[in-house]
Amino acid sequence: MSVAWLDKVQWTADGLVPVIAQEVGTNKVLMFAWMNREALRLTAETGQAVYWSRSRNRLWHKGEESGHVQKVHEIRLDCDEDVVLISVEQVGGIACHTGRHNCFFQKLADTEWVIDQPVIKNPGDIYHRE
Amino acid sequence: MSVAWLDKVQWTADGLVPVIAQEVGTNKVLMFAWMNREALRLTAETGQAVYWSRSRNRLWHKGEESGHVQKVHEIRLDCDEDVVLISVEQVGGIACHTGRHNCFFQKLADTEWVIDQPVIKNPGDIYHRE
């Protein structure tokens, strides 16, 4: 499989690209993360979102622990070719590690951040670390 | 006006935060940019999106040249408090400097990036630099 399309992406000095994950159908923004070249290649080839975890410094197959994988419907690149937008079906309906549908659950109301999305599943029940 | 809410944002070492701008109604992702503390404060206070231009190294009132300002309906913060999502009404229906509705007009089709959005207005007719 040709990977010349990966060369079009303007990677940061660290070899990363910011990625916005959006839900197919609702178009809600689920999360924001980063990919390196290998992560983007795997995302395209496997049809499931694979990110680069900057905190763990390794590839991160979204849902590898939780089962909440993201099935990729579309991969887009912006005008400057330095931001990726993916449309995904969020398995389990939970994209956020807090157990919420998406990560953007804090809304600015006047001068305060207010949480306006429920926890669907307790993180302790999602992640079973030994 | 209290600005304590700005302290909750986890700014990068450069004092910036990544910002996703989404269209009210359609939920389409229009663009991705950055804000510093002043830009986010002005965005909240004026109700129009103000970004930090990393290339021009100055505040960038979106639409200052083109008239295509973004009227802000909502400001959100993610779980890690290091990404901002704003919902905006895109005046003129053109968010991208290429004259397209949004910046994500390149779609990966097999192994090629294909443009699937029309230019609504020629950039030469949008920007009138003397």
PDB file of C-alpha atoms in Angstrom:
ATOM      1  CA  MET A   1       0.000   0.000   0.000  1.00  0.00           C
ATOM      2  CA  SER A   2       1.399   3.337  -1.046  1.00  0.00           C
ATOM      3  CA  VAL A   3       2.112   5.707   1.823  1.00  0.00           C
ATOM      4  CA  ALA A   4       3.050   8.751  -0.276  1.00  0.00           C
ATOM      5  CA  TRP A   5      -0.088  10.464   1.092  1.00  0.00           C
ATOM      6  CA  LEU A   6       1.617  10.536   4.497  1.00  0.00           C
ATOM      7  CA  ASP A   7       4.313  12.775   3.038  1.00  0.00           C
ATOM      8  CA  LYS A   8       1.749  15.496   2.396  1.00  0.00           C
ATOM      9  CA  VAL A   9       1.187  15.963   6.125  1.00  0.00           C
ATOM     10  CA  GLN A  10       3.216  18.790   7.673  1.00  0.00           C
ATOM     11  CA  TRP A  11       4.467  17.093  10.825  1.00  0.00           C
ATOM     12  CA  THR A  12       5.652  19.128  13.800  1.00  0.00           C
ATOM     13  CA  ALA A  13       9.323  19.135  14.759  1.00  0.00           C
ATOM     14  CA  ASP A  14       8.395  16.231  17.060  1.00  0.00           C
ATOM     15  CA  GLY A  15       6.918  14.327  14.133  1.00  0.00           C
ATOM     16  CA  LEU A  16       3.330  14.758  15.269  1.00  0.00           C
ATOM     17  CA  VAL A  17       0.102  16.153  13.881  1.00  0.00           C
ATOM     18  CA  PRO A  18      -2.898  17.358  15.915  1.00  0.00           C
ATOM     19  CA  VAL A  19      -6.020  15.280  15.354  1.00  0.00           C
ATOM     20  CA  ILE A  20      -9.664  16.145  15.963  1.00  0.00           C
ATOM     21  CA  ALA A  21     -12.038  13.190  16.298  1.00  0.00           C
ATOM     22  CA  GLN A  22     -15.624  13.894  15.376  1.00  0.00           C
ATOM     23  CA  GLU A  23     -18.614  11.579  15.708  1.00  0.00           C
ATOM     24  CA  VAL A  24     -20.237  10.354  12.504  1.00  0.00           C
ATOM     25  CA  GLY A  25     -23.865  11.413  12.369  1.00  0.00           C
ATOM     26  CA  THR A  26     -23.982  13.945  15.202  1.00  0.00           C
ATOM     27  CA  ASN A  27     -20.744  15.674  14.134  1.00  0.00           C
ATOM     28  CA  LYS A  28     -19.992  16.192  17.817  1.00  0.00           C
ATOM     29  CA  VAL A  29     -16.326  16.686  18.603  1.00  0.00           C
ATOM     30  CA  LEU A  30     -15.318  13.746  20.771  1.00  0.00           C
ATOM     31  CA  MET A  31     -11.692  14.413  21.576  1.00  0.00           C
ATOM     32  CA  PHE A  32      -8.441  15.937  20.500  1.00  0.00           C
ATOM     33  CA  ALA A  33      -5.170  14.030  20.376  1.00  0.00           C
ATOM     34  CA  TRP A  34      -1.986  13.603  18.367  1.00  0.00           C
ATOM     35  CA  MET A  35      -0.723  11.125  15.803  1.00  0.00           C
ATOM     36  CA  ASN A  36       2.705  10.398  14.438  1.00  0.00           C
ATOM     37  CA  ARG A  37       3.291   8.976  10.990  1.00  0.00           C
ATOM     38  CA  GLU A  38       2.935   5.374  12.157  1.00  0.00           C
ATOM     39  CA  ALA A  39      -0.284   6.138  14.050  1.00  0.00           C
ATOM     40  CA  LEU A  40      -1.872   7.798  11.019  1.00  0.00           C
ATOM     41  CA  ARG A  41      -0.785   4.941   8.761  1.00  0.00           C
ATOM     42  CA  LEU A  42      -2.265   2.375  11.153  1.00  0.00           C
ATOM     43  CA  THR A  43      -5.455   4.414  11.492  1.00  0.00           C
ATOM     44  CA  ALA A  44      -5.918   4.373   7.717  1.00  0.00           C
ATOM     45  CA  GLU A  45      -4.943   0.737   7.278  1.00  0.00           C
ATOM     46  CA  THR A  46      -6.849  -0.803  10.180  1.00  0.00           C
ATOM     47  CA  GLY A  47      -9.860   1.510  10.118  1.00  0.00           C
ATOM     48  CA  GLN A  48      -9.539   2.138  13.858  1.00  0.00           C
ATOM     49  CA  ALA A  49      -8.098   5.250  15.453  1.00  0.00           C
ATOM     50  CA  VAL A  50      -4.526   4.896  16.655  1.00  0.00           C
ATOM     51  CA  TYR A  51      -2.986   7.936  18.352  1.00  0.00           C
ATOM     52  CA  TRP A  52       0.425   8.801  19.738  1.00  0.00           C
ATOM     53  CA  SER A  53       0.293   9.148  23.498  1.00  0.00           C
ATOM     54  CA  ARG A  54       2.625  11.983  24.460  1.00  0.00           C
ATOM     55  CA  SER A  55       2.368  11.133  28.165  1.00  0.00           C
ATOM     56  CA  ARG A  56       3.129   7.441  27.679  1.00  0.00           C
ATOM     57  CA  ASN A  57       5.395   8.043  24.688  1.00  0.00           C
ATOM     58  CA  ARG A  58       3.975   5.180  22.687  1.00  0.00           C
ATOM     59  CA  LEU A  59       1.323   4.289  20.137  1.00  0.00           C
ATOM     60  CA  TRP A  60      -2.124   4.284  21.665  1.00  0.00           C
ATOM     61  CA  HIS A  61      -4.803   2.171  20.036  1.00  0.00           C
ATOM     62  CA  LYS A  62      -7.845   4.030  21.330  1.00  0.00           C
ATOM     63  CA  GLY A  63     -10.007   1.558  23.254  1.00  0.00           C
ATOM     64  CA  GLU A  64      -7.218  -0.957  23.783  1.00  0.00           C
ATOM     65  CA  GLU A  65      -8.097  -1.150  27.492  1.00  0.00           C
ATOM     66  CA  SER A  66     -11.700   0.025  27.536  1.00  0.00           C
ATOM     67  CA  GLY A  67     -12.942  -1.632  24.370  1.00  0.00           C
ATOM     68  CA  HIS A  68     -14.177   1.806  23.291  1.00  0.00           C
ATOM     69  CA  VAL A  69     -12.486   1.741  19.933  1.00  0.00           C
ATOM     70  CA  GLN A  70     -13.188   4.288  17.224  1.00  0.00           C
ATOM     71  CA  LYS A  71     -14.187   3.011  13.794  1.00  0.00           C
ATOM     72  CA  VAL A  72     -12.899   5.460  11.237  1.00  0.00           C
ATOM     73  CA  HIS A  73     -15.224   6.593   8.453  1.00  0.00           C
ATOM     74  CA  GLU A  74     -13.247   9.491   7.044  1.00  0.00           C
ATOM     75  CA  ILE A  75      -9.820  11.084   7.294  1.00  0.00           C
ATOM     76  CA  ARG A  76      -9.428  14.744   6.354  1.00  0.00           C
ATOM     77  CA  LEU A  77      -6.554  17.217   6.171  1.00  0.00           C
ATOM     78  CA  ASP A  78      -6.810  20.976   6.494  1.00  0.00           C
ATOM     79  CA  CYS A  79      -5.700  23.743   4.156  1.00  0.00           C
ATOM     80  CA  ASP A  80      -2.254  24.046   5.737  1.00  0.00           C
ATOM     81  CA  GLU A  81      -1.907  20.273   5.825  1.00  0.00           C
ATOM     82  CA  ASP A  82      -0.941  20.334   9.479  1.00  0.00           C
ATOM     83  CA  VAL A  83      -4.206  19.293  11.154  1.00  0.00           C
ATOM     84  CA  VAL A  84      -6.126  16.035  10.694  1.00  0.00           C
ATOM     85  CA  LEU A  85      -9.874  15.577  11.206  1.00  0.00           C
ATOM     86  CA  ILE A  86     -11.287  12.070  11.510  1.00  0.00           C
ATOM     87  CA  SER A  87     -14.930  11.036  11.541  1.00  0.00           C
ATOM     88  CA  VAL A  88     -15.500   8.026  13.728  1.00  0.00           C
ATOM     89  CA  GLU A  89     -18.137   5.768  15.117  1.00  0.00           C
ATOM     90  CA  GLN A  90     -17.465   5.689  18.858  1.00  0.00           C
ATOM     91  CA  VAL A  91     -17.988   2.130  20.064  1.00  0.00           C
ATOM     92  CA  GLY A  92     -19.616   2.128  23.501  1.00  0.00           C
ATOM     93  CA  GLY A  93     -20.637   5.770  23.065  1.00  0.00           C
ATOM     94  CA  ILE A  94     -17.866   6.835  25.436  1.00  0.00           C
ATOM     95  CA  ALA A  95     -14.836   8.688  24.101  1.00  0.00           C
ATOM     96  CA  CYS A  96     -13.595  10.304  27.309  1.00  0.00           C
ATOM     97  CA  HIS A  97     -11.528   8.603  30.000  1.00  0.00           C
ATOM     98  CA  THR A  98     -13.859  10.192  32.568  1.00  0.00           C
ATOM     99  CA  GLY A  99     -16.635   7.925  31.289  1.00  0.00           C
ATOM    100  CA  ARG A 100     -18.430  10.663  29.390  1.00  0.00           C
ATOM    101  CA  HIS A 101     -19.548  10.694  25.782  1.00  0.00           C
ATOM    102  CA  ASN A 102     -16.899  13.227  24.822  1.00  0.00           C
ATOM    103  CA  CYS A 103     -14.103  15.230  26.400  1.00  0.00           C
ATOM    104  CA  PHE A 104     -15.653  18.700  26.041  1.00  0.00           C
ATOM    105  CA  PHE A 105     -18.033  18.529  28.974  1.00  0.00           C
ATOM    106  CA  GLN A 106     -16.991  21.809  30.598  1.00  0.00           C
ATOM    107  CA  LYS A 107     -18.873  24.827  29.316  1.00  0.00           C
ATOM    108  CA  LEU A 108     -18.068  28.434  30.106  1.00  0.00           C
ATOM    109  CA  ALA A 109     -21.101  30.026  31.769  1.00  0.00           C
ATOM    110  CA  ASP A 110     -20.359  33.688  32.431  1.00  0.00           C
ATOM    111  CA  THR A 111     -17.093  33.329  34.315  1.00  0.00           C
ATOM    112  CA  GLU A 112     -17.298  29.713  35.439  1.00  0.00           C
ATOM    113  CA  TRP A 113     -16.697  26.332  33.876  1.00  0.00           C
ATOM    114  CA  VAL A 114     -19.793  24.181  34.352  1.00  0.00           C
ATOM    115  CA  ILE A 115     -19.978  20.432  33.699  1.00  0.00           C
ATOM    116  CA  ASP A 116     -23.033  19.672  31.585  1.00  0.00           C
ATOM    117  CA  GLN A 117     -22.549  16.061  30.535  1.00  0.00           C
ATOM    118  CA  PRO A 118     -23.199  12.970  32.646  1.00  0.00           C
ATOM    119  CA  VAL A 119     -20.761  10.182  33.418  1.00  0.00           C
ATOM    120  CA  ILE A 120     -22.186   7.249  31.440  1.00  0.00           C
ATOM    121  CA  LYS A 121     -19.957   4.642  33.010  1.00  0.00           C
ATOM    122  CA  ASN A 122     -17.675   4.883  36.030  1.00  0.00           C
ATOM    123  CA  PRO A 123     -14.007   4.918  34.945  1.00  0.00           C
ATOM    124  CA  GLY A 124     -13.321   2.225  37.560  1.00  0.00           C
ATOM    125  CA  ASP A 125     -15.675  -0.035  35.649  1.00  0.00           C
ATOM    126  CA  ILE A 126     -14.135   0.861  32.293  1.00  0.00           C
ATOM    127  CA  TYR A 127     -10.466   0.357  33.060  1.00  0.00           C
ATOM    128  CA  HIS A 128      -9.381  -2.834  34.757  1.00  0.00           C
ATOM    129  CA  ARG A 129      -5.737  -2.317  35.469  1.00  0.00           C
ATOM    130  CA  GLU A 130      -4.171  -5.195  37.431  1.00  0.00           C
TER     131      GLU A 130
ATOM    132  CA  MET B   1     -15.098  40.904  34.972  1.00  0.00           C
ATOM    133  CA  SER B   2     -13.436  38.045  36.809  1.00  0.00           C
ATOM    134  CA  VAL B   3     -10.856  36.187  34.761  1.00  0.00           C
ATOM    135  CA  ALA B   4     -10.161  33.388  37.248  1.00  0.00           C
ATOM    136  CA  TRP B   5     -11.669  30.971  34.723  1.00  0.00           C
ATOM    137  CA  LEU B   6      -8.652  31.623  32.491  1.00  0.00           C
ATOM    138  CA  ASP B   7      -6.416  30.139  35.174  1.00  0.00           C
ATOM    139  CA  LYS B   8      -8.073  26.764  34.757  1.00  0.00           C
ATOM    140  CA  VAL B   9      -6.711  26.429  31.234  1.00  0.00           C
ATOM    141  CA  GLN B  10      -3.492  24.438  30.998  1.00  0.00           C
ATOM    142  CA  TRP B  11      -1.475  26.634  28.664  1.00  0.00           C
ATOM    143  CA  THR B  12       1.471  25.227  26.712  1.00  0.00           C
ATOM    144  CA  ALA B  13       5.002  26.341  27.562  1.00  0.00           C
ATOM    145  CA  ASP B  14       4.467  29.014  24.900  1.00  0.00           C
ATOM    146  CA  GLY B  15       1.335  30.221  26.652  1.00  0.00           C
ATOM    147  CA  LEU B  16      -1.050  28.855  24.035  1.00  0.00           C
ATOM    148  CA  VAL B  17      -4.009  26.503  23.891  1.00  0.00           C
ATOM    149  CA  PRO B  18      -5.253  24.622  20.798  1.00  0.00           C
ATOM    150  CA  VAL B  19      -8.725  25.690  19.699  1.00  0.00           C
ATOM    151  CA  ILE B  20     -11.255  23.873  17.535  1.00  0.00           C
ATOM    152  CA  ALA B  21     -13.952  26.035  15.946  1.00  0.00           C
ATOM    153  CA  GLN B  22     -17.194  24.275  15.161  1.00  0.00           C
ATOM    154  CA  GLU B  23     -20.211  25.649  13.320  1.00  0.00           C
ATOM    155  CA  VAL B  24     -23.382  26.130  15.336  1.00  0.00           C
ATOM    156  CA  GLY B  25     -26.192  24.066  13.876  1.00  0.00           C
ATOM    157  CA  THR B  26     -24.290  21.813  11.483  1.00  0.00           C
ATOM    158  CA  ASN B  27     -21.561  21.016  14.033  1.00  0.00           C
ATOM    159  CA  LYS B  28     -19.083  21.011  11.168  1.00  0.00           C
ATOM    160  CA  VAL B  29     -15.494  21.640  12.184  1.00  0.00           C
ATOM    161  CA  LEU B  30     -14.496  24.885  10.521  1.00  0.00           C
ATOM    162  CA  MET B  31     -10.877  25.349  11.521  1.00  0.00           C
ATOM    163  CA  PHE B  32      -8.189  24.716  14.073  1.00  0.00           C
ATOM    164  CA  ALA B  33      -6.056  27.475  15.554  1.00  0.00           C
ATOM    165  CA  TRP B  34      -4.417  28.668  18.767  1.00  0.00           C
ATOM    166  CA  MET B  35      -5.247  31.208  21.438  1.00  0.00           C
ATOM    167  CA  ASN B  36      -3.194  32.773  24.170  1.00  0.00           C
ATOM    168  CA  ARG B  37      -4.684  34.081  27.391  1.00  0.00           C
ATOM    169  CA  GLU B  38      -5.484  37.466  25.931  1.00  0.00           C
ATOM    170  CA  ALA B  39      -7.110  35.973  22.842  1.00  0.00           C
ATOM    171  CA  LEU B  40      -9.354  33.704  24.907  1.00  0.00           C
ATOM    172  CA  ARG B  41     -10.288  36.566  27.201  1.00  0.00           C
ATOM    173  CA  LEU B  42     -11.171  38.792  24.224  1.00  0.00           C
ATOM    174  CA  THR B  43     -13.127  35.956  22.597  1.00  0.00           C
ATOM    175  CA  ALA B  44     -15.250  35.585  25.717  1.00  0.00           C
ATOM    176  CA  GLU B  45     -15.655  39.309  26.294  1.00  0.00           C
ATOM    177  CA  THR B  46     -16.364  40.441  22.750  1.00  0.00           C
ATOM    178  CA  GLY B  47     -18.288  37.364  21.574  1.00  0.00           C
ATOM    179  CA  GLN B  48     -16.120  37.145  18.470  1.00  0.00           C
ATOM    180  CA  ALA B  49     -13.287  34.688  17.937  1.00  0.00           C
ATOM    181  CA  VAL B  50      -9.836  36.127  18.493  1.00  0.00           C
ATOM    182  CA  TYR B  51      -6.895  33.799  17.915  1.00  0.00           C
ATOM    183  CA  TRP B  52      -3.146  34.025  18.299  1.00  0.00           C
ATOM    184  CA  SER B  53      -1.417  33.926  14.958  1.00  0.00           C
ATOM    185  CA  ARG B  54       1.780  31.948  15.398  1.00  0.00           C
ATOM    186  CA  SER B  55       3.029  32.937  11.944  1.00  0.00           C
ATOM    187  CA  ARG B  56       2.391  36.663  12.441  1.00  0.00           C
ATOM    188  CA  ASN B  57       3.113  36.527  16.171  1.00  0.00           C
ATOM    189  CA  ARG B  58       0.193  38.731  17.089  1.00  0.00           C
ATOM    190  CA  LEU B  59      -3.478  38.640  18.063  1.00  0.00           C
ATOM    191  CA  TRP B  60      -5.685  37.761  15.124  1.00  0.00           C
ATOM    192  CA  HIS B  61      -9.284  38.898  15.175  1.00  0.00           C
ATOM    193  CA  LYS B  62     -10.717  36.353  12.763  1.00  0.00           C
ATOM    194  CA  GLY B  63     -12.371  38.219   9.904  1.00  0.00           C
ATOM    195  CA  GLU B  64     -10.478  41.452  10.520  1.00  0.00           C
ATOM    196  CA  GLU B  65      -9.562  41.624   6.831  1.00  0.00           C
ATOM    197  CA  SER B  66     -12.245  39.494   5.203  1.00  0.00           C
ATOM    198  CA  GLY B  67     -15.209  40.489   7.339  1.00  0.00           C
ATOM    199  CA  HIS B  68     -15.771  36.790   7.951  1.00  0.00           C
ATOM    200  CA  VAL B  69     -15.910  37.089  11.722  1.00  0.00           C
ATOM    201  CA  GLN B  70     -17.040  34.271  13.970  1.00  0.00           C
ATOM    202  CA  LYS B  71     -19.820  34.975  16.454  1.00  0.00           C
ATOM    203  CA  VAL B  72     -19.202  32.805  19.471  1.00  0.00           C
ATOM    204  CA  HIS B  73     -22.104  30.854  20.951  1.00  0.00           C
ATOM    205  CA  GLU B  74     -20.268  28.555  23.314  1.00  0.00           C
ATOM    206  CA  ILE B  75     -16.822  28.028  24.776  1.00  0.00           C
ATOM    207  CA  ARG B  76     -15.858  24.576  26.051  1.00  0.00           C
ATOM    208  CA  LEU B  77     -12.825  23.036  27.726  1.00  0.00           C
ATOM    209  CA  ASP B  78     -11.830  19.383  27.578  1.00  0.00           C
ATOM    210  CA  CYS B  79     -11.180  16.877  30.381  1.00  0.00           C
ATOM    211  CA  ASP B  80      -7.466  17.700  30.580  1.00  0.00           C
ATOM    212  CA  GLU B  81      -8.209  21.403  30.368  1.00  0.00           C
ATOM    213  CA  ASP B  82      -5.710  21.892  27.594  1.00  0.00           C
ATOM    214  CA  VAL B  83      -7.979  22.072  24.540  1.00  0.00           C
ATOM    215  CA  VAL B  84     -10.732  24.605  23.822  1.00  0.00           C
ATOM    216  CA  LEU B  85     -13.771  24.010  21.614  1.00  0.00           C
ATOM    217  CA  ILE B  86     -15.827  26.970  20.449  1.00  0.00           C
ATOM    218  CA  SER B  87     -19.174  26.926  18.677  1.00  0.00           C
ATOM    219  CA  VAL B  88     -19.508  29.787  16.258  1.00  0.00           C
ATOM    220  CA  GLU B  89     -21.727  31.299  13.653  1.00  0.00           C
ATOM    221  CA  GLN B  90     -19.476  31.829  10.648  1.00  0.00           C
ATOM    222  CA  VAL B  91     -20.365  35.167   9.084  1.00  0.00           C
ATOM    223  CA  GLY B  92     -20.173  34.934   5.293  1.00  0.00           C
ATOM    224  CA  GLY B  93     -20.178  31.137   5.461  1.00  0.00           C
ATOM    225  CA  ILE B  94     -16.459  31.088   4.721  1.00  0.00           C
ATOM    226  CA  ALA B  95     -13.996  30.090   7.426  1.00  0.00           C
ATOM    227  CA  CYS B  96     -11.014  29.135   5.280  1.00  0.00           C
ATOM    228  CA  HIS B  97      -8.530  31.537   3.731  1.00  0.00           C
ATOM    229  CA  THR B  98      -8.848  29.521   0.505  1.00  0.00           C
ATOM    230  CA  GLY B  99     -12.415  30.807   0.206  1.00  0.00           C
ATOM    231  CA  ARG B 100     -14.016  27.525   1.242  1.00  0.00           C
ATOM    232  CA  HIS B 101     -16.613  26.923   3.918  1.00  0.00           C
ATOM    233  CA  ASN B 102     -14.102  25.198   6.182  1.00  0.00           C
ATOM    234  CA  CYS B 103     -10.453  24.207   6.215  1.00  0.00           C
ATOM    235  CA  PHE B 104     -10.912  20.430   6.058  1.00  0.00           C
ATOM    236  CA  PHE B 105     -11.636  20.108   2.356  1.00  0.00           C
ATOM    237  CA  GLN B 106      -9.078  17.388   1.628  1.00  0.00           C
ATOM    238  CA  LYS B 107     -10.386  13.881   2.125  1.00  0.00           C
ATOM    239  CA  LEU B 108      -8.312  10.722   2.024  1.00  0.00           C
ATOM    240  CA  ALA B 109      -9.653   8.447  -0.718  1.00  0.00           C
ATOM    241  CA  ASP B 110      -7.688   5.213  -0.670  1.00  0.00           C
ATOM    242  CA  THR B 111      -4.172   6.601  -0.868  1.00  0.00           C
ATOM    243  CA  GLU B 112      -4.860  10.073  -2.219  1.00  0.00           C
ATOM    244  CA  TRP B 113      -6.041  13.388  -0.820  1.00  0.00           C
ATOM    245  CA  VAL B 114      -9.023  14.593  -2.811  1.00  0.00           C
ATOM    246  CA  ILE B 115     -10.552  18.068  -2.583  1.00  0.00           C
ATOM    247  CA  ASP B 116     -14.317  17.767  -2.169  1.00  0.00           C
ATOM    248  CA  GLN B 117     -15.413  21.287  -1.264  1.00  0.00           C
ATOM    249  CA  PRO B 118     -15.880  24.194  -3.661  1.00  0.00           C
ATOM    250  CA  VAL B 119     -14.263  27.609  -3.420  1.00  0.00           C
ATOM    251  CA  ILE B 120     -17.187  29.869  -2.535  1.00  0.00           C
ATOM    252  CA  LYS B 121     -15.343  33.107  -3.094  1.00  0.00           C
ATOM    253  CA  ASN B 122     -11.996  33.761  -4.698  1.00  0.00           C
ATOM    254  CA  PRO B 123      -9.378  34.671  -2.062  1.00  0.00           C
ATOM    255  CA  GLY B 124      -8.373  37.633  -4.228  1.00  0.00           C
ATOM    256  CA  ASP B 125     -11.880  38.994  -3.777  1.00  0.00           C
ATOM    257  CA  ILE B 126     -11.868  38.340  -0.024  1.00  0.00           C
ATOM    258  CA  TYR B 127      -8.582  39.938   0.953  1.00  0.00           C
ATOM    259  CA  HIS B 128      -7.819  43.405  -0.268  1.00  0.00           C
ATOM    260  CA  ARG B 129      -4.274  44.045   0.822  1.00  0.00           C
ATOM    261  CA  GLU B 130      -2.917  47.364  -0.424  1.00  0.00           C
TER     262      GLU B 130
END
